[in-house]
Amino acid sequence: MKVFTVAMLASLGAVAPSSVCQAMYLPAVITTVPVERLVKNMQAKVEKQPKNPHLLFGLARIHSMAYAVKSNEIKVAQGEDGPWIGKHPLGIPYEVSQAEDEEALAAAKAHLQKALDLHKSVVELKPDHYLARLGLAWCTEQAGNKEEAIRLYRALIQDAVPIDRKIRDRYDGVPTISTEASTYLIQLLDPTTDAGEIATLKKQSEAIEQGIARWITPVAVALDRDLQPDDFVDHAAAVRFDLDGSGIRRRWQWINRDTAWLVYDHQGTGQITSALQMFGSVTFWLFWSNGYDAMSSLDDNSDGKLNGSELRDLALWHDRNQNGISEPGEVRSLADHGIVELDCTFTASKSGLYHNPHGVTFSDGHTRPSCDVILQQKR
């Protein structure tokens, strides 16, 4: 059963506060995030629910990312320095991009200030929203207030460690809050004066991260009318693919041959190389409770459905031979499949899977299910 999805259920009040977090803006493949579109749609939702910490946090993350890359288009690149704030979970360092000119710098500073204000609002509404506290500390650091950032990181780590020690499973590639905050804090500490604290932080993080089971959840679509959500996954499969957006191809369970991945093929290349191009918790490297929430970020009119121009750049990847490689003919647009609408709403099956039995509507009016499948990493 799905216990949590990247800790965002905690911010919705669905479960007890969790302190799982995702590395901030990690580059793994070349893709473009529609920043202006995301800001517009999320801002519209915030205006309707100005006290909703989940929505405020989502908007804060978007502004933080826009600040980090200092561009109207967000691109993430595999294996190269790029728009990620902090450290890769595997220890590969990345830096915030430099502004190309004064105009870009001014825009970036405006995004940072908005991110700061929004993170503060979330923390005021929900003090135990550890992801927002992490974002607030990081934005404070970026704003040049080093001492306050150190104070915020230390306080967050102290509160998060007891919770992190209880975690037994998590989304793959996602460090705990205390581990992530420790990474950022160590970068601010003096290696000589603070050597003792640094050693303690590293030892503590290593102990917490060991032995946690890993899983991942992208949205898939049934190609067979009779296929049920619990039958989407081939549990015996061990397919190599970058399913956590880390840039590393690991072995995972995979969907069966009667199922296809919903993907974001912005350039129309048909090349799907990472979960960043799927619809799940790492779509665009923003935080989503599940793949349906990621889909709803493209819902321009907030009607809970994607249709018409909202379906642009969306496609299905039918990995017929289950080799984890998007080969010619496997990635086709939704129009090619006769799909005219996707439903962004979902319910939970008896086994805990988020799904929609009528999530996909075809031009002849018939529907098929979609599902936010749970895949486990194979050792």
Coordinates of C-alpha atoms in Angstrom, one line a residue:
M1 CA 0.0 0.0 0.0
K2 CA 1.2 3.5 -0.8
V3 CA 2.2 5.0 2.5
F4 CA 3.3 8.4 1.2
T5 CA 4.2 10.2 -2.0
V6 CA 7.3 12.3 -1.6
A7 CA 5.9 13.6 1.7
M8 CA 3.5 16.0 0.1
L9 CA 0.5 14.1 1.7
A10 CA 1.8 15.5 5.0
S11 CA 1.3 19.0 3.8
L12 CA -2.3 18.1 2.7
G13 CA -3.0 16.8 6.2
A14 CA -3.5 13.3 5.0
V15 CA -0.8 11.7 7.1
A16 CA 1.4 12.6 10.0
P17 CA 4.2 15.1 9.1
S18 CA 6.8 13.3 7.1
S19 CA 10.3 14.5 6.4
V20 CA 11.1 12.9 3.1
C21 CA 12.4 15.4 0.6
Q22 CA 13.6 15.5 -3.0
A23 CA 16.8 17.0 -4.2
M24 CA 16.1 20.5 -5.4
Y25 CA 16.0 21.0 -9.1
L26 CA 18.3 18.2 -10.1
P27 CA 19.3 18.1 -13.8
A28 CA 19.1 14.6 -15.3
V29 CA 18.0 14.9 -18.9
I30 CA 17.4 17.7 -21.5
T31 CA 13.9 18.8 -21.1
T32 CA 12.0 22.1 -20.9
V33 CA 9.7 23.1 -18.0
P34 CA 7.0 25.5 -19.0
V35 CA 7.7 28.0 -16.1
E36 CA 5.3 30.8 -17.2
R37 CA 2.5 28.3 -17.7
L38 CA 3.1 26.6 -14.3
V39 CA 3.2 30.0 -12.5
K40 CA 0.0 31.2 -14.1
N41 CA -1.9 28.0 -13.4
M42 CA -0.6 27.6 -9.8
Q43 CA -1.2 31.3 -9.1
A44 CA -4.8 30.9 -10.2
K45 CA -5.2 28.1 -7.7
V46 CA -3.6 30.0 -4.9
E47 CA -5.9 33.0 -5.5
K48 CA -8.9 30.6 -5.0
Q49 CA -7.3 29.1 -1.8
P50 CA -4.9 31.6 -0.4
K51 CA -4.5 29.7 2.8
N52 CA -3.8 26.3 1.3
P53 CA -0.2 25.5 2.3
H54 CA 0.1 22.8 -0.4
L55 CA -0.6 25.2 -3.2
L56 CA 1.5 28.0 -1.7
F57 CA 4.4 25.6 -1.4
G58 CA 4.0 24.5 -5.0
L59 CA 4.1 28.2 -6.2
A60 CA 7.1 28.8 -3.9
R61 CA 9.0 25.9 -5.6
I62 CA 8.3 27.2 -9.0
H63 CA 9.6 30.7 -8.2
S64 CA 12.7 29.1 -6.5
M65 CA 13.4 27.1 -9.7
A66 CA 13.0 30.2 -11.9
Y67 CA 15.5 32.0 -9.7
A68 CA 17.9 29.1 -9.8
V69 CA 18.1 28.9 -13.6
K70 CA 17.6 32.7 -14.3
S71 CA 15.8 32.0 -17.6
N72 CA 12.3 32.0 -19.0
E73 CA 12.8 28.4 -20.0
I74 CA 13.9 25.8 -17.5
K75 CA 16.2 23.2 -18.9
V76 CA 17.8 20.3 -17.1
A77 CA 20.8 18.6 -18.6
Q78 CA 22.2 15.2 -17.9
G79 CA 25.7 15.0 -16.7
E80 CA 26.4 18.7 -16.8
D81 CA 26.4 21.6 -14.4
G82 CA 22.9 23.1 -14.4
P83 CA 19.9 24.4 -12.6
W84 CA 19.9 22.5 -9.4
I85 CA 20.1 24.0 -5.9
G86 CA 22.4 22.2 -3.5
K87 CA 23.7 18.6 -4.0
H88 CA 22.7 15.6 -6.0
P89 CA 21.6 12.7 -3.8
L90 CA 24.6 10.7 -5.2
G91 CA 27.1 13.4 -4.3
I92 CA 27.5 15.2 -7.6
P93 CA 27.8 19.0 -7.1
Y94 CA 25.7 21.5 -9.0
E95 CA 25.5 25.3 -8.8
V96 CA 22.9 28.0 -9.4
S97 CA 23.1 29.5 -12.9
Q98 CA 24.6 32.9 -13.4
A99 CA 22.4 35.7 -14.9
E100 CA 23.4 36.5 -18.5
D101 CA 22.5 40.2 -18.1
E102 CA 21.1 42.8 -15.7
E103 CA 17.5 42.2 -16.8
A104 CA 17.8 38.4 -16.1
L105 CA 19.4 39.2 -12.7
A106 CA 16.6 41.5 -11.8
A107 CA 14.0 38.9 -12.8
A108 CA 15.8 36.3 -10.8
K109 CA 15.9 38.4 -7.7
A110 CA 12.2 39.0 -8.0
H111 CA 11.6 35.3 -8.2
L112 CA 13.8 34.7 -5.1
Q113 CA 11.9 37.3 -3.1
K114 CA 8.6 35.8 -4.1
A115 CA 9.9 32.4 -3.1
L116 CA 11.1 33.7 0.2
D117 CA 7.7 35.3 1.0
L118 CA 5.8 32.2 -0.1
H119 CA 7.9 29.8 2.0
K120 CA 7.4 32.1 5.0
S121 CA 3.7 32.0 4.5
V122 CA 3.7 28.2 4.3
V123 CA 5.7 27.9 7.5
E124 CA 3.4 30.4 9.3
L125 CA 0.4 28.3 8.3
K126 CA 2.0 25.0 8.9
P127 CA 5.1 25.0 11.1
D128 CA 5.7 21.3 10.7
H129 CA 5.9 21.6 6.9
Y130 CA 9.5 20.5 6.8
L131 CA 9.8 20.8 3.0
A132 CA 8.8 24.5 3.2
R133 CA 11.2 25.0 6.1
L134 CA 14.0 23.6 4.0
G135 CA 13.0 25.8 1.1
L136 CA 12.9 28.9 3.4
A137 CA 16.4 28.1 4.7
W138 CA 17.8 27.7 1.2
C139 CA 16.2 30.9 -0.1
T140 CA 17.5 32.7 3.0
E141 CA 21.0 31.4 2.1
Q142 CA 20.6 32.5 -1.5
A143 CA 19.6 36.0 -0.4
G144 CA 22.9 36.3 1.4
N145 CA 21.8 36.0 5.0
K146 CA 24.3 33.2 6.0
E147 CA 23.9 33.3 9.7
E148 CA 20.1 33.1 9.6
A149 CA 20.3 30.3 7.1
I150 CA 22.6 28.3 9.4
R151 CA 20.1 28.9 12.2
L152 CA 17.2 27.7 10.1
Y153 CA 19.1 24.6 8.9
R154 CA 20.1 23.6 12.4
A155 CA 16.6 24.0 13.8
L156 CA 15.2 22.0 10.9
I157 CA 17.7 19.2 11.3
Q158 CA 17.0 19.0 15.1
D159 CA 13.2 18.6 14.5
A160 CA 13.5 16.3 11.5
V161 CA 16.0 13.7 12.8
P162 CA 13.6 11.9 15.2
I163 CA 11.0 11.5 12.3
D164 CA 13.6 10.5 9.7
R165 CA 14.9 7.7 12.0
K166 CA 11.4 6.1 11.8
I167 CA 11.3 5.9 8.0
R168 CA 11.3 2.4 6.6
D169 CA 10.5 3.0 3.0
R170 CA 10.6 6.0 0.6
Y171 CA 10.5 7.3 -2.9
D172 CA 13.8 6.3 -4.6
G173 CA 16.6 8.9 -4.9
V174 CA 15.0 11.0 -2.3
P175 CA 17.1 11.8 0.8
T176 CA 15.4 12.6 4.1
I177 CA 14.9 16.2 5.1
S178 CA 17.7 16.0 7.8
T179 CA 20.1 14.6 5.2
E180 CA 19.3 17.2 2.6
A181 CA 19.5 20.1 5.2
S182 CA 22.7 18.7 6.5
T183 CA 24.2 18.8 3.0
Y184 CA 23.4 22.5 2.7
L185 CA 24.5 23.3 6.2
I186 CA 27.8 21.6 5.8
Q187 CA 28.6 23.9 2.9
L188 CA 28.1 26.9 5.1
L189 CA 30.1 25.7 8.1
D190 CA 33.8 26.3 8.6
P191 CA 35.7 23.0 8.0
T192 CA 38.1 23.7 10.8
T193 CA 36.1 25.5 13.5
D194 CA 33.0 23.4 12.9
A195 CA 34.8 20.1 12.2
G196 CA 33.0 18.3 15.0
E197 CA 29.6 19.4 13.9
I198 CA 30.3 18.4 10.3
A199 CA 31.4 14.9 11.4
T200 CA 28.3 14.4 13.5
L201 CA 26.0 15.5 10.6
K202 CA 27.7 13.2 8.1
K203 CA 27.5 10.2 10.5
Q204 CA 23.9 10.9 11.4
S205 CA 22.9 11.2 7.8
E206 CA 24.6 8.0 6.8
A207 CA 22.9 6.1 9.6
I208 CA 19.5 7.4 8.7
E209 CA 19.8 6.7 4.9
Q210 CA 20.9 3.1 5.2
G211 CA 18.4 0.3 4.8
I212 CA 15.4 2.2 3.5
A213 CA 13.3 0.4 0.9
R214 CA 12.9 2.3 -2.4
W215 CA 10.0 2.8 -4.8
I216 CA 8.7 5.1 -7.5
T217 CA 5.3 6.1 -9.0
P218 CA 4.7 7.4 -12.6
V219 CA 1.3 7.4 -14.4
A220 CA 0.6 4.7 -16.9
V221 CA -2.4 4.2 -19.3
A222 CA -4.1 1.0 -20.2
L223 CA -3.9 0.0 -23.9
D224 CA -6.3 -2.9 -23.2
R225 CA -9.9 -2.0 -22.3
D226 CA -10.2 -4.8 -19.8
L227 CA -6.9 -4.1 -17.9
Q228 CA -7.3 -3.2 -14.2
P229 CA -5.0 -1.0 -12.2
D230 CA -3.6 -3.9 -10.1
D231 CA -2.6 -5.6 -13.4
F232 CA -0.6 -2.7 -14.9
V233 CA 2.8 -3.8 -13.5
D234 CA 5.0 -6.7 -14.5
H235 CA 6.5 -7.5 -11.1
A236 CA 9.0 -10.0 -12.6
A237 CA 10.5 -7.4 -14.9
A238 CA 13.9 -5.9 -14.2
V239 CA 14.3 -3.0 -16.7
R240 CA 17.2 -0.6 -16.7
F241 CA 15.9 3.0 -16.9
D242 CA 16.4 6.4 -15.1
L243 CA 13.1 6.1 -13.3
D244 CA 14.1 8.5 -10.4
G245 CA 15.5 11.3 -12.5
S246 CA 19.0 10.9 -11.1
G247 CA 20.6 10.4 -14.5
I248 CA 21.5 6.7 -13.6
R249 CA 19.9 3.7 -15.3
R250 CA 18.9 1.3 -12.5
R251 CA 16.9 -1.9 -12.7
W252 CA 13.2 -1.5 -11.9
Q253 CA 9.9 -3.4 -12.1
W254 CA 8.1 -2.2 -15.3
I255 CA 4.7 -1.9 -16.8
N256 CA 3.4 -4.8 -18.9
R257 CA 3.1 -4.9 -22.7
D258 CA -0.6 -3.9 -22.6
T259 CA 0.3 -0.6 -20.8
A260 CA 2.0 2.7 -21.9
W261 CA 3.6 5.5 -20.1
L262 CA 2.1 9.0 -20.2
V263 CA 5.0 11.2 -21.2
Y264 CA 5.9 14.9 -21.9
D265 CA 7.6 15.0 -25.3
H266 CA 8.1 18.8 -25.6
Q267 CA 10.5 18.6 -28.5
G268 CA 8.6 15.9 -30.3
T269 CA 11.8 13.8 -30.6
G270 CA 10.3 10.6 -29.3
Q271 CA 13.3 10.2 -27.0
I272 CA 12.2 9.4 -23.4
T273 CA 15.2 8.9 -21.2
S274 CA 14.1 9.9 -17.7
A275 CA 11.2 10.0 -15.3
L276 CA 11.4 13.8 -15.6
Q277 CA 9.5 13.3 -18.8
M278 CA 6.8 11.1 -17.2
F279 CA 4.0 12.2 -14.9
G280 CA 4.9 11.4 -11.3
S281 CA 6.5 12.8 -8.3
V282 CA 9.5 14.2 -10.2
T283 CA 7.8 15.7 -13.2
F284 CA 9.8 18.9 -14.1
W285 CA 11.7 18.3 -10.9
L286 CA 8.9 19.9 -8.8
F287 CA 7.1 18.4 -5.9
W288 CA 3.9 16.6 -6.6
S289 CA 1.8 14.3 -4.4
N290 CA 1.4 11.9 -7.3
G291 CA 1.3 11.8 -11.1
Y292 CA -2.2 13.2 -11.3
D293 CA -1.2 16.3 -9.5
A294 CA 1.7 16.7 -12.0
M295 CA -0.9 16.3 -14.8
S296 CA -3.1 19.0 -13.2
S297 CA -0.3 21.5 -13.5
L298 CA -1.1 21.6 -17.2
D299 CA -4.8 22.1 -16.6
D300 CA -5.1 25.7 -17.9
N301 CA -8.8 26.2 -17.1
S302 CA -8.8 24.3 -13.8
D303 CA -11.6 22.0 -14.8
G304 CA -9.9 18.8 -13.7
K305 CA -9.4 17.6 -17.2
L306 CA -6.8 18.0 -20.0
N307 CA -8.2 18.4 -23.5
G308 CA -7.7 20.5 -26.6
S309 CA -4.6 22.6 -26.5
E310 CA -3.8 21.3 -23.0
L311 CA -2.8 18.0 -24.5
R312 CA 0.0 19.6 -26.5
D313 CA 3.4 17.9 -26.1
L314 CA 1.8 14.9 -24.4
A315 CA 2.3 11.4 -25.8
L316 CA 2.2 7.7 -24.9
W317 CA 5.3 5.6 -24.8
H318 CA 4.5 1.9 -25.5
D319 CA 7.7 0.1 -24.6
R320 CA 6.6 -3.1 -26.4
N321 CA 9.8 -5.1 -25.8
Q322 CA 10.2 -3.8 -22.2
N323 CA 13.8 -2.8 -22.7
G324 CA 13.6 0.7 -21.2
I325 CA 14.6 2.4 -24.5
S326 CA 12.2 4.6 -26.5
E327 CA 12.7 3.1 -29.9
P328 CA 11.3 4.4 -33.2
G329 CA 7.5 4.2 -33.3
E330 CA 7.1 3.5 -29.6
V331 CA 6.4 7.2 -28.6
R332 CA 3.3 8.6 -30.4
S333 CA 1.2 11.6 -29.7
L334 CA -2.2 11.3 -27.9
A335 CA -3.9 12.3 -31.1
D336 CA -2.3 9.3 -32.9
H337 CA -3.9 7.0 -30.3
G338 CA -7.2 8.8 -30.7
I339 CA -7.1 10.2 -27.2
V340 CA -9.1 13.4 -26.7
E341 CA -9.1 13.9 -22.9
L342 CA -7.3 13.0 -19.7
D343 CA -8.9 13.1 -16.3
C344 CA -6.7 14.6 -13.6
T345 CA -8.8 13.3 -10.7
F346 CA -8.1 10.0 -9.0
T347 CA -9.3 7.6 -6.3
A348 CA -7.5 4.8 -4.3
S349 CA -7.9 1.1 -5.2
K350 CA -8.2 -1.6 -2.5
S351 CA -4.5 -2.1 -2.7
G352 CA -3.8 1.6 -2.3
L353 CA -3.0 2.5 -5.9
Y354 CA -4.1 5.9 -7.1
H355 CA -6.0 5.4 -10.3
N356 CA -8.9 6.6 -12.4
P357 CA -11.1 3.9 -14.0
H358 CA -12.1 6.3 -16.8
G359 CA -9.0 8.4 -16.8
V360 CA -8.5 8.3 -20.6
T361 CA -11.2 9.3 -23.1
F362 CA -11.0 8.3 -26.8
S363 CA -12.5 10.0 -29.8
D364 CA -15.3 7.4 -30.1
G365 CA -16.3 8.1 -26.5
H366 CA -15.0 5.0 -24.8
T367 CA -12.7 5.3 -21.8
R368 CA -9.8 3.3 -20.3
P369 CA -8.1 3.4 -16.9
S370 CA -5.0 5.3 -15.9
C371 CA -3.0 4.5 -12.8
D372 CA -0.1 6.0 -10.8
V373 CA 1.7 2.7 -10.6
I374 CA 4.1 1.7 -7.8
L375 CA 7.4 0.3 -9.0
Q376 CA 10.2 -1.2 -6.8
Q377 CA 13.8 -1.1 -7.6
K378 CA 15.4 -4.4 -8.4
R379 CA 18.7 -5.2 -6.6

